[in-house]
Amino acid sequence: MKARVIMVASCKGGVGKTTVTANLALSLAKLGRRTLMVDCDFGMRCLDLVCGLSDKVTYDVCDCILRGISPERAAVRDPRSPSLWFIAGPYRYGGGIDGEGFRSFLETASEELSLDYIIVDTHGGEGVEFSLAAPNADIALVISTHQEASIRAAEETAKRISELGSAETRLIINSYDVKAARRGRLPGVLELIDRTRVRLIGIVPRDDSMLERQVTGSLAASDGRSRSGKAFANVARRLDGESVPLSVE
Ligand SMILES: Nc1ncnc2c1ncn2[C@@H]1O[C@H](COP(=O)(O)OP(=O)(O)O)[C@@H](O)[C@H]1O
Ligand SMILES: [Mg+2]
């Protein structure tokens, strides 16, 4: 398969998986990389909402894998970039997708849309999505905030990914509150790396405009001047092989 498959994971909900998926995908597309976002949070889909694309969705992942709709037909072009597409997750999932079916869906999508990247948003728990995505991913981004429960979940997530497949894991610290870390109120970057034992690829600052953005479907990565927008752009460039200095501001 030509496209690199990136899985976005944490077995805890609410840490920012969907936010990271949408913003990283747009950042990669802005680098000119042909990128597809796939919502694999079956039953709880919300990537379409975060991207503001709900009205444009006709088909979902299950239509592609179980009902013969081609990924090219199911993919919605994101109006923000000519290099960005989106395939929704199903509202309800009654089973029936196996690892081989999912792999073949990714391969067909990669070929039909000539993709460079496929970013797969996953579910927070031990859902089937996790075991479909992990063996097919080239790289798994483990998302953690610096809240205790999220750090523990990141450690567990990285362990499960390595049990399920050969994906490399990288840590994204999301919603980072630099002031709280400096005052010692919340664990800092080094403690997070030590505790999760995952190599760091980026830090996304806490950005209180995110909540509002989820309502309007606007993405921080659209705005190259915001701190979180810049952080997503930096992670995208690192994923794409550039050497970009880490910023903690
Ligand atoms: N960097 C951030 N700063 C502030 N809020 C954030 C940030 N990233 C995500 N959020 C907010 O956290 C909530 C959960 O994010 P979401 O991406 O839906 O998490 P998950 O997909 O892991 O359940 C959302 O309300 C989102 O707007
Ligand atoms: Mg989510």
XYZ file of C-alpha atoms and ligand atoms in Angstrom:
277
model
C 0.000 0.000 0.000
C 1.358 3.391 -0.945
C -0.406 5.434 1.760
C 1.058 5.514 5.258
C -1.611 4.529 7.754
C -1.680 6.560 10.968
C -3.871 5.366 13.818
C -4.918 7.872 16.498
C -5.501 6.087 19.786
C -6.063 6.146 23.498
C -8.255 3.774 25.427
C -9.628 6.793 27.275
C -12.325 9.020 25.795
C -12.135 12.803 25.803
C -8.346 13.138 25.478
C -8.512 14.704 22.012
C -8.243 11.806 19.513
C -10.874 13.216 17.170
C -9.510 16.756 17.482
C -5.981 15.539 16.700
C -7.170 13.417 13.760
C -8.965 16.315 12.067
C -6.254 18.899 12.655
C -3.344 16.659 11.724
C -5.112 15.544 8.566
C -5.669 19.155 7.521
C -2.057 20.030 8.389
C -0.750 17.152 6.243
C -3.068 18.215 3.399
C -1.729 21.752 3.696
C 1.761 20.308 3.096
C 0.341 19.018 -0.193
C 0.031 15.413 1.012
C -3.084 13.634 -0.237
C -4.776 12.645 3.017
C -7.893 10.684 3.949
C -9.489 10.808 7.409
C -11.465 7.727 8.398
C -13.833 7.739 11.381
C -13.449 4.380 13.101
C -15.303 5.364 16.239
C -18.230 3.167 15.201
C -21.522 4.102 16.840
C -20.209 7.307 18.390
C -19.050 8.975 15.211
C -18.241 12.631 15.577
C -15.316 13.352 13.263
C -17.881 14.616 10.729
C -19.124 17.127 13.311
C -15.641 18.263 14.307
C -14.844 18.828 10.618
C -18.220 20.442 9.878
C -18.898 17.848 7.152
C -22.005 16.060 8.507
C -24.316 17.430 5.812
C -22.131 16.050 3.041
C -21.977 12.437 4.243
C -23.911 9.819 2.269
C -21.891 6.635 2.768
C -19.778 5.301 5.617
C -16.981 2.801 6.242
C -19.454 -0.097 6.563
C -21.011 0.760 3.185
C -17.525 0.434 1.687
C -16.528 -2.804 3.409
C -19.846 -4.657 3.623
C -21.947 -3.214 0.799
C -19.548 -2.687 -2.078
C -19.498 1.128 -2.224
C -16.093 2.252 -3.455
C -14.024 4.403 -1.062
C -13.712 7.011 -3.805
C -17.511 7.330 -3.915
C -17.897 7.370 -0.133
C -15.155 9.950 0.395
C -16.267 13.530 0.989
C -13.824 16.192 -0.240
C -13.076 18.638 2.538
C -13.594 22.152 1.134
C -10.571 23.421 3.133
C -8.050 21.620 0.930
C -7.974 19.927 -2.481
C -5.834 17.186 -0.866
C -8.173 16.237 1.988
C -10.960 13.629 2.074
C -13.148 12.125 4.758
C -15.054 8.846 5.185
C -17.580 8.703 8.036
C -18.106 5.938 10.566
C -21.492 4.179 10.791
C -24.126 5.397 13.257
C -24.713 1.810 14.276
C -22.410 -1.141 13.802
C -23.807 -4.660 13.755
C -20.495 -6.473 13.217
C -19.210 -8.202 10.109
C -15.922 -6.407 9.427
C -12.751 -8.438 9.823
C -9.100 -7.441 9.642
C -8.776 -8.553 6.031
C -11.838 -6.537 4.943
C -10.531 -3.468 6.694
C -7.074 -3.892 5.150
C -8.540 -4.244 1.686
C -10.669 -1.086 2.251
C -7.508 0.874 3.166
C -5.649 -0.480 0.147
C -8.460 0.373 -2.267
C -8.840 3.870 -0.788
C -5.089 4.418 -1.068
C -5.139 3.411 -4.719
C -8.377 5.108 -5.837
C -7.522 8.451 -4.275
C -3.718 8.186 -4.768
C -3.233 8.843 -1.072
C -0.067 9.679 0.835
C -1.692 9.312 4.282
C -4.735 7.660 5.823
C -5.501 8.840 9.358
C -7.782 6.566 11.352
C -9.624 7.986 14.367
C -10.503 5.234 16.847
C -12.818 4.560 19.748
C -11.867 5.161 23.377
C -12.505 1.675 24.715
C -11.645 -1.869 23.791
C -13.843 -1.690 20.702
C -13.408 -3.704 17.549
C -12.118 -0.553 15.808
C -8.936 -0.736 17.838
C -8.149 -4.284 16.752
C -9.020 -3.477 13.125
C -6.789 -0.421 13.000
C -3.736 -1.502 15.032
C -2.476 -4.357 12.821
C -2.930 -2.156 9.730
C -1.237 0.961 11.047
C 2.310 1.991 10.189
C 2.348 4.392 13.079
C 0.063 4.807 16.090
C -0.230 8.192 17.745
C -1.036 7.723 21.407
C -2.823 10.778 22.762
C -2.499 11.832 26.381
C -3.310 14.961 28.315
C -1.425 15.442 31.550
C -4.301 14.219 33.687
C -3.497 11.082 35.713
C -6.184 8.845 34.187
C -5.131 9.803 30.702
C -1.450 9.035 31.351
C -2.318 5.603 32.682
C -4.575 5.017 29.658
C -1.764 6.039 27.289
C 0.585 3.491 28.858
C -2.054 0.769 28.508
C -2.867 1.837 24.923
C 0.756 1.603 23.815
C 0.966 -1.880 25.357
C -2.154 -3.071 23.533
C -0.973 -1.660 20.224
C 2.316 -3.482 20.473
C 0.446 -6.714 21.289
C -1.809 -6.296 18.237
C 0.594 -5.241 15.550
C 3.918 -3.911 14.523
C 2.957 -0.219 14.481
C 5.508 2.204 15.833
C 4.041 4.306 18.632
C 4.526 8.039 19.200
C 3.129 10.201 21.974
C 1.175 13.420 21.457
C 0.634 15.402 24.627
C -2.631 17.241 24.084
C -4.270 20.066 25.985
C -0.942 20.851 27.601
C -1.144 23.522 30.265
C 2.399 24.832 30.445
C 1.727 27.084 33.445
C 0.259 24.244 35.520
C 3.241 22.049 34.622
C 5.735 24.789 35.551
C 4.054 25.278 38.908
C 4.216 21.532 39.485
C 0.425 21.246 39.638
C 0.322 18.818 36.713
C 2.975 16.375 35.443
C 5.400 17.919 32.922
C 6.650 16.640 29.571
C 9.537 14.522 30.886
C 7.347 12.803 33.449
C 4.800 12.002 30.738
C 7.446 10.460 28.498
C 8.880 8.454 31.408
C 5.520 7.171 32.522
C 4.020 6.294 29.149
C 7.358 5.004 27.778
C 6.371 6.266 24.328
C 8.590 8.514 22.187
C 7.248 12.046 21.936
C 6.271 13.528 18.562
C 4.517 16.711 19.648
C 2.845 18.860 22.259
C -0.455 20.622 21.572
C -1.242 23.408 24.025
C -4.558 23.734 25.776
C -6.708 25.924 23.565
C -9.996 27.060 25.020
C -11.364 27.909 21.581
C -11.537 24.142 20.802
C -14.898 23.674 22.470
C -16.454 26.426 20.406
C -14.789 25.098 17.277
C -16.496 21.704 17.773
C -19.834 23.511 17.503
C -19.012 25.407 14.339
C -16.903 22.697 12.671
C -13.907 24.989 12.260
C -10.399 23.581 12.729
C -7.490 25.169 14.600
C -5.164 23.937 11.846
C -6.931 26.264 9.387
C -5.459 29.121 11.356
C -1.671 29.102 10.970
C -1.286 31.800 13.644
C -2.958 30.083 16.621
C -0.623 28.223 19.004
C -2.519 24.965 18.644
C -2.663 25.387 14.843
C 1.129 25.795 14.769
C 1.589 22.757 17.026
C -0.479 20.569 14.663
C 1.511 21.866 11.683
C 4.755 20.923 13.457
C 3.568 17.385 14.217
C 2.515 16.988 10.571
C 5.962 18.064 9.375
C 7.677 15.668 11.794
C 5.446 12.816 10.639
C 6.351 13.725 7.095
C 10.052 13.324 7.898
C 11.133 16.920 8.527
C 13.193 17.795 11.558
C 11.285 20.486 13.436
C 12.281 21.749 16.895
C 9.911 20.986 19.742
C 8.073 23.896 21.305
C 6.430 23.742 24.719
C 4.828 27.206 24.688
N -5.756 21.087 22.787
C -6.972 21.210 23.323
N -7.270 22.256 24.138
C -8.491 22.394 24.694
N -9.519 21.553 24.496
C -9.296 20.476 23.688
C -8.025 20.256 23.068
N -8.115 19.110 22.325
C -9.385 18.654 22.488
N -10.097 19.454 23.289
C -11.516 19.306 23.702
O -11.646 18.096 24.457
C -12.890 17.476 24.192
C -12.656 16.033 23.775
O -11.967 16.021 22.535
P -12.159 14.846 21.464
O -11.233 15.151 20.336
O -13.598 14.664 21.138
O -11.626 13.609 22.321
P -11.738 12.021 22.024
O -11.898 11.843 20.560
O -10.447 11.447 22.551
O -12.916 11.531 22.805
C -13.570 18.316 23.120
O -14.503 19.161 23.727
C -12.435 19.113 22.510
O -12.881 20.346 21.978
Mg -13.369 10.832 19.469
